[in-house]
Amino acid sequence: INESSFFRNPQDIASLAKPYQEELQRLREAYTKDPARSDSTLEQFYADLQARYFREMYESLRDLGLKIPIAGSNLALEGWDLATNAELDFIDRHTYWDHPRGGFGDLVKFHNLTPIESVQRHHPIAKLARNRVAGKPFVVSEWNIPWPNEFRAAGPLLVAAYALFQDWDGVLLFNYSGELSPNQIEGNFDISNKPEILLQLPSVERLFQRRDLSPARETLTYPVFLEKGEINPKAALIHGIGRSMEGGESPKNFKIKQKSWASDTQELWWDAKANTLLIKSPRIQAVLGQIGGSKLKLEDVEFE
């Protein structure tokens, strides 16, 4: 199911139509009457209900003969939502940088920051890295830096590079639904009429399929259930990040105070102060970000 969860906006449950409210109440009462669950929280009840739905749908689809891998839903939510999704074949998540607010089109609110300027909890790289579960394939079936953000051209190579570093299995831009030859920009998300994005894709696709960048040398694995803020968002720029269904101790949450971060592979060099990302590997060398007025020398190429 697309972007749906009991844990997205729990307050929305109160606005369900009366028949569903009544059914939900009956299920809750039956759940708490079970001696094994009498002290369970409301969150655990919703998690059990969501997991049961996923299992029923999964078994029905397999009974019909479906062979492909099946995921549950795709919101980038942690905790109980991530735990219920981890029961299926793979994890699928969605996220955006500078998603338009207040509607769609050109008259929307947006912060217009470059994705290399700010690395915080809701940055796509950090947010997605926290949603990967150890031992499960990980796919991002929607991501984008939508128009009218003026730094969207940095997106394809940035996300592909860190997807390889974090060892993700697939990333899909949303979306390709517009006309191929419109006479004006159409839609905040459609990339088929945005040449600054579309024309990069053959090169970025080769980079990703050939695995031109190495996966992280060290992966920090955290329990699925953690309080918000316990994983430093900048850690995803330095090491691989994963979540464990087995519980256990969290890695020591090292403090990162500097404004530049090198990946432990030494192939990605992120400088938030200069707003640049340098990519250095035997098969690709590139510069992203605010590079005007500067000279940047890599091993085999110089940008000025």
Short mmCIF file of C-alpha atoms in Angstrom, two decimals:
data_model
loop_
_atom_site.label_atom_id
_atom_site.label_comp_id
_atom_site.label_asym_id
_atom_site.label_seq_id
_atom_site.Cartn_x
_atom_site.Cartn_y
_atom_site.Cartn_z
CA ILE A 1 0.00 0.00 0.00
CA ASN A 2 1.27 3.47 -0.83
CA GLU A 3 2.41 5.75 2.01
CA SER A 4 -0.01 4.36 4.57
CA SER A 5 0.53 3.38 8.17
CA PHE A 6 -1.19 3.38 11.56
CA PHE A 7 1.86 5.36 12.67
CA ARG A 8 1.80 8.16 10.09
CA ASN A 9 -0.65 10.47 11.85
CA PRO A 10 -2.19 8.59 14.80
CA GLN A 11 -4.65 11.46 15.37
CA ASP A 12 -6.26 10.64 12.01
CA ILE A 13 -7.59 7.39 13.46
CA ALA A 14 -10.08 9.45 15.46
CA SER A 15 -11.62 10.73 12.21
CA LEU A 16 -12.41 7.28 10.80
CA ALA A 17 -16.02 6.61 9.81
CA LYS A 18 -18.13 5.22 12.66
CA PRO A 19 -18.29 1.58 11.42
CA TYR A 20 -14.50 1.45 11.31
CA GLN A 21 -14.18 3.09 14.71
CA GLU A 22 -16.51 0.48 16.17
CA GLU A 23 -14.63 -2.40 14.53
CA LEU A 24 -11.32 -1.00 15.74
CA GLN A 25 -12.69 -0.77 19.28
CA ARG A 26 -13.87 -4.41 19.15
CA LEU A 27 -10.46 -5.52 17.96
CA ARG A 28 -8.76 -3.51 20.70
CA GLU A 29 -10.96 -5.04 23.40
CA ALA A 30 -10.33 -8.56 22.13
CA TYR A 31 -6.60 -7.82 22.01
CA THR A 32 -6.40 -6.63 25.62
CA LYS A 33 -8.46 -9.58 26.87
CA ASP A 34 -5.73 -11.93 25.69
CA PRO A 35 -3.72 -12.65 28.90
CA ALA A 36 -0.47 -12.53 26.93
CA ARG A 37 -1.23 -8.99 25.79
CA SER A 38 -3.13 -7.48 28.71
CA ASP A 39 -0.38 -4.93 29.44
CA SER A 40 0.37 -4.13 25.79
CA THR A 41 0.44 -0.50 24.68
CA LEU A 42 -1.81 1.05 22.05
CA GLU A 43 1.20 1.22 19.72
CA GLN A 44 1.75 -2.52 20.08
CA PHE A 45 -1.91 -3.13 19.25
CA TYR A 46 -1.66 -1.06 16.06
CA ALA A 47 1.62 -2.76 15.15
CA ASP A 48 0.08 -6.21 15.59
CA LEU A 49 -2.93 -5.21 13.48
CA GLN A 50 -0.76 -3.77 10.72
CA ALA A 51 1.55 -6.79 10.70
CA ARG A 52 -1.45 -9.12 10.51
CA TYR A 53 -2.82 -7.20 7.53
CA PHE A 54 0.55 -7.43 5.77
CA ARG A 55 0.73 -11.20 6.43
CA GLU A 56 -2.81 -11.82 5.14
CA MET A 57 -2.21 -9.81 1.97
CA TYR A 58 1.19 -11.44 1.46
CA GLU A 59 -0.21 -14.96 1.74
CA SER A 60 -3.14 -14.12 -0.57
CA LEU A 61 -0.81 -12.76 -3.25
CA ARG A 62 1.44 -15.81 -3.00
CA ASP A 63 -1.62 -18.09 -3.26
CA LEU A 64 -2.48 -16.33 -6.52
CA GLY A 65 0.94 -17.28 -7.86
CA LEU A 66 2.75 -13.97 -7.50
CA LYS A 67 6.53 -14.59 -7.66
CA ILE A 68 8.07 -11.13 -7.19
CA PRO A 69 9.35 -9.75 -3.88
CA ILE A 70 6.64 -8.02 -1.82
CA ALA A 71 6.97 -5.00 0.47
CA GLY A 72 4.41 -3.58 2.90
CA SER A 73 4.29 0.21 2.62
CA ASN A 74 6.87 2.90 2.01
CA LEU A 75 6.73 5.82 4.42
CA ALA A 76 10.12 6.56 5.96
CA LEU A 77 8.87 5.83 9.48
CA GLU A 78 10.93 4.10 12.14
CA GLY A 79 10.02 2.12 15.26
CA TRP A 80 6.92 -0.04 15.05
CA ASP A 81 6.22 0.82 11.41
CA LEU A 82 9.69 -0.24 10.32
CA ALA A 83 9.41 -3.41 12.43
CA THR A 84 6.15 -4.48 10.76
CA ASN A 85 7.53 -3.79 7.28
CA ALA A 86 10.64 -5.82 8.07
CA GLU A 87 8.50 -8.98 8.18
CA LEU A 88 8.16 -8.90 4.38
CA ASP A 89 10.66 -9.47 1.56
CA PHE A 90 12.26 -6.05 1.35
CA ILE A 91 12.10 -2.53 2.78
CA ASP A 92 10.73 0.21 0.53
CA ARG A 93 10.88 3.87 1.60
CA HIS A 94 10.00 7.31 0.17
CA THR A 95 11.56 10.68 0.90
CA TYR A 96 12.06 14.14 -0.62
CA TRP A 97 14.27 17.15 -0.17
CA ASP A 98 12.32 20.43 -0.06
CA HIS A 99 8.92 18.92 -0.80
CA PRO A 100 6.58 21.78 -1.81
CA ARG A 101 4.20 22.93 0.92
CA GLY A 102 0.76 24.40 0.57
CA GLY A 103 -0.21 22.64 -2.64
CA PHE A 104 1.48 22.05 -5.99
CA GLY A 105 2.60 24.19 -8.92
CA ASP A 106 4.69 27.35 -8.86
CA LEU A 107 2.92 29.17 -5.99
CA VAL A 108 4.17 26.92 -3.20
CA LYS A 109 6.35 27.35 -0.14
CA PHE A 110 9.83 25.84 -0.31
CA HIS A 111 13.10 26.46 1.54
CA ASN A 112 15.37 26.48 -1.56
CA LEU A 113 18.42 25.08 0.24
CA THR A 114 21.03 23.02 -1.53
CA PRO A 115 21.08 19.41 -0.28
CA ILE A 116 24.80 19.82 0.43
CA GLU A 117 24.27 22.79 2.74
CA SER A 118 22.44 21.10 5.59
CA VAL A 119 22.72 17.60 7.05
CA GLN A 120 20.01 17.12 9.65
CA ARG A 121 17.59 14.42 10.73
CA HIS A 122 15.25 14.90 7.76
CA HIS A 123 17.94 14.98 5.08
CA PRO A 124 17.17 12.19 2.58
CA ILE A 125 20.54 10.44 3.03
CA ALA A 126 20.29 10.37 6.83
CA LYS A 127 16.57 9.59 6.90
CA LEU A 128 16.80 6.70 4.45
CA ALA A 129 19.93 5.25 6.07
CA ARG A 130 18.05 4.95 9.39
CA ASN A 131 15.35 2.91 7.66
CA ARG A 132 17.55 0.14 6.34
CA VAL A 133 17.16 -3.19 8.19
CA ALA A 134 20.08 -5.60 8.35
CA GLY A 135 19.58 -8.61 6.11
CA LYS A 136 16.77 -7.03 4.07
CA PRO A 137 17.08 -5.62 0.54
CA PHE A 138 16.49 -1.86 0.58
CA VAL A 139 14.75 0.10 -2.21
CA VAL A 140 13.79 3.76 -2.45
CA SER A 141 10.84 3.71 -4.86
CA GLU A 142 10.27 7.48 -4.63
CA TRP A 143 12.69 10.33 -4.11
CA ASN A 144 13.24 13.74 -5.67
CA ILE A 145 14.33 17.33 -5.15
CA PRO A 146 11.20 18.87 -6.65
CA TRP A 147 10.91 22.06 -8.66
CA PRO A 148 11.01 24.97 -7.82
CA ASN A 149 14.07 24.20 -5.64
CA GLU A 150 16.93 25.70 -7.64
CA PHE A 151 19.52 23.11 -6.57
CA ARG A 152 17.71 20.03 -7.85
CA ALA A 153 20.40 19.22 -10.42
CA ALA A 154 22.63 18.05 -7.54
CA GLY A 155 20.18 15.24 -6.75
CA PRO A 156 20.83 12.31 -9.11
CA LEU A 157 24.58 11.98 -8.56
CA LEU A 158 24.33 12.80 -4.83
CA VAL A 159 21.74 10.12 -4.14
CA ALA A 160 23.36 7.51 -6.40
CA ALA A 161 26.75 8.04 -4.73
CA TYR A 162 25.44 7.60 -1.19
CA ALA A 163 23.13 4.77 -2.23
CA LEU A 164 26.25 2.89 -3.33
CA PHE A 165 28.11 3.87 -0.16
CA GLN A 166 25.17 2.70 2.01
CA ASP A 167 24.76 -0.43 -0.20
CA TRP A 168 21.13 0.19 -1.14
CA ASP A 169 19.61 -1.94 -3.88
CA GLY A 170 17.61 0.55 -5.93
CA VAL A 171 16.61 4.22 -6.12
CA LEU A 172 13.79 5.49 -8.36
CA LEU A 173 13.09 9.12 -9.14
CA PHE A 174 9.45 10.12 -8.87
CA ASN A 175 8.17 10.65 -11.53
CA TYR A 176 8.15 10.33 -15.33
CA SER A 177 4.51 11.02 -16.10
CA GLY A 178 4.51 14.23 -18.13
CA GLU A 179 4.73 15.00 -21.81
CA LEU A 180 8.14 14.46 -23.41
CA SER A 181 8.06 17.76 -25.32
CA PRO A 182 6.04 20.32 -23.34
CA ASN A 183 6.50 24.04 -23.95
CA GLN A 184 6.67 24.84 -20.24
CA ILE A 185 7.57 23.24 -16.90
CA GLU A 186 4.81 20.88 -15.83
CA GLY A 187 4.50 19.52 -12.32
CA ASN A 188 6.82 19.76 -9.34
CA PHE A 189 8.02 16.18 -9.58
CA ASP A 190 7.93 15.11 -13.23
CA ILE A 191 11.50 14.92 -14.54
CA SER A 192 10.69 14.07 -18.17
CA ASN A 193 10.47 17.80 -18.92
CA LYS A 194 13.43 18.88 -16.74
CA PRO A 195 16.59 18.37 -18.82
CA GLU A 196 18.92 19.29 -15.96
CA ILE A 197 17.77 16.03 -14.31
CA LEU A 198 16.82 13.77 -17.20
CA LEU A 199 20.06 14.19 -19.18
CA GLN A 200 22.16 13.02 -16.22
CA LEU A 201 20.43 9.68 -15.91
CA PRO A 202 22.39 7.59 -18.48
CA SER A 203 25.67 8.48 -16.75
CA VAL A 204 24.29 8.08 -13.23
CA GLU A 205 22.68 4.74 -14.15
CA ARG A 206 26.03 3.38 -15.39
CA LEU A 207 27.72 4.62 -12.23
CA PHE A 208 25.15 2.77 -10.10
CA GLN A 209 24.98 -0.47 -12.08
CA ARG A 210 28.77 -0.79 -12.33
CA ARG A 211 29.15 -0.06 -8.63
CA ASP A 212 31.73 2.66 -9.32
CA LEU A 213 31.84 3.58 -5.62
CA SER A 214 32.62 1.18 -2.79
CA PRO A 215 30.24 0.31 0.05
CA ALA A 216 31.14 1.53 3.53
CA ARG A 217 33.97 -0.33 5.24
CA GLU A 218 32.17 -0.19 8.60
CA THR A 219 28.43 -0.41 9.28
CA LEU A 220 26.93 0.92 12.51
CA THR A 221 23.92 -1.25 13.41
CA TYR A 222 21.31 0.20 15.75
CA PRO A 223 18.24 -1.49 17.29
CA VAL A 224 14.96 -0.83 15.46
CA PHE A 225 13.46 0.70 18.59
CA LEU A 226 15.32 3.86 19.50
CA GLU A 227 14.26 7.27 20.72
CA LYS A 228 14.34 9.99 18.05
CA GLY A 229 17.68 11.69 17.74
CA GLU A 230 19.79 8.78 18.95
CA ILE A 231 21.47 8.35 15.56
CA ASN A 232 23.60 11.31 14.52
CA PRO A 233 22.44 12.20 10.98
CA LYS A 234 26.01 12.93 9.90
CA ALA A 235 27.02 9.36 10.74
CA ALA A 236 25.46 8.28 7.42
CA LEU A 237 28.10 10.33 5.59
CA ILE A 238 30.94 8.52 7.36
CA HIS A 239 29.83 4.89 7.86
CA GLY A 240 27.11 2.54 6.73
CA ILE A 241 23.94 2.62 8.84
CA GLY A 242 21.55 -0.24 9.54
CA ARG A 243 18.88 -1.33 12.00
CA SER A 244 18.64 -4.67 13.75
CA MET A 245 15.48 -6.56 14.65
CA GLU A 246 17.48 -8.47 17.27
CA GLY A 247 17.80 -5.55 19.66
CA GLY A 248 21.17 -5.27 21.36
CA GLU A 249 23.37 -2.31 22.19
CA SER A 250 23.58 0.79 20.03
CA PRO A 251 27.01 1.76 18.72
CA LYS A 252 28.54 4.58 20.70
CA ASN A 253 26.96 7.71 19.24
CA PHE A 254 30.12 9.63 18.48
CA LYS A 255 29.90 13.42 18.38
CA ILE A 256 30.56 15.06 15.04
CA LYS A 257 31.33 18.74 15.39
CA GLN A 258 33.30 19.53 12.26
CA LYS A 259 31.72 20.89 9.07
CA SER A 260 33.26 18.39 6.65
CA TRP A 261 33.00 14.63 6.55
CA ALA A 262 34.89 12.00 4.59
CA SER A 263 33.39 8.57 4.03
CA ASP A 264 35.38 5.73 5.56
CA THR A 265 36.11 4.61 1.98
CA GLN A 266 37.79 8.00 1.36
CA GLU A 267 35.78 8.28 -1.88
CA LEU A 268 33.21 10.87 -0.73
CA TRP A 269 34.29 14.20 0.74
CA TRP A 270 31.41 16.40 1.94
CA ASP A 271 32.18 20.02 2.93
CA ALA A 272 29.07 21.76 4.29
CA LYS A 273 30.93 25.04 4.83
CA ALA A 274 31.96 25.25 1.17
CA ASN A 275 28.74 23.55 -0.01
CA THR A 276 30.66 21.02 -2.07
CA LEU A 277 30.85 17.26 -2.42
CA LEU A 278 33.94 15.72 -4.00
CA ILE A 279 33.67 12.20 -5.43
CA LYS A 280 37.00 10.42 -5.88
CA SER A 281 37.19 6.85 -7.05
CA PRO A 282 39.19 5.00 -9.73
CA ARG A 283 36.18 5.05 -12.08
CA ILE A 284 34.50 8.38 -11.32
CA GLN A 285 35.68 11.79 -10.22
CA ALA A 286 33.15 14.57 -9.80
CA VAL A 287 32.31 17.78 -7.99
CA LEU A 288 28.84 18.80 -6.80
CA GLY A 289 27.63 21.99 -5.19
CA GLN A 290 28.60 25.66 -5.12
CA ILE A 291 31.82 25.52 -7.12
CA GLY A 292 31.83 28.99 -8.69
CA GLY A 293 34.99 31.06 -8.16
CA SER A 294 37.06 28.15 -6.89
CA LYS A 295 39.63 25.68 -8.18
CA LEU A 296 39.20 22.04 -7.18
CA LYS A 297 41.87 19.52 -8.10
CA LEU A 298 41.17 15.80 -8.04
CA GLU A 299 43.54 13.04 -9.03
CA ASP A 300 42.88 13.10 -12.78
CA VAL A 301 40.87 16.26 -13.35
CA GLU A 302 40.75 19.88 -12.26
CA PHE A 303 37.60 22.01 -12.00
CA GLU A 304 37.87 25.79 -12.18
#
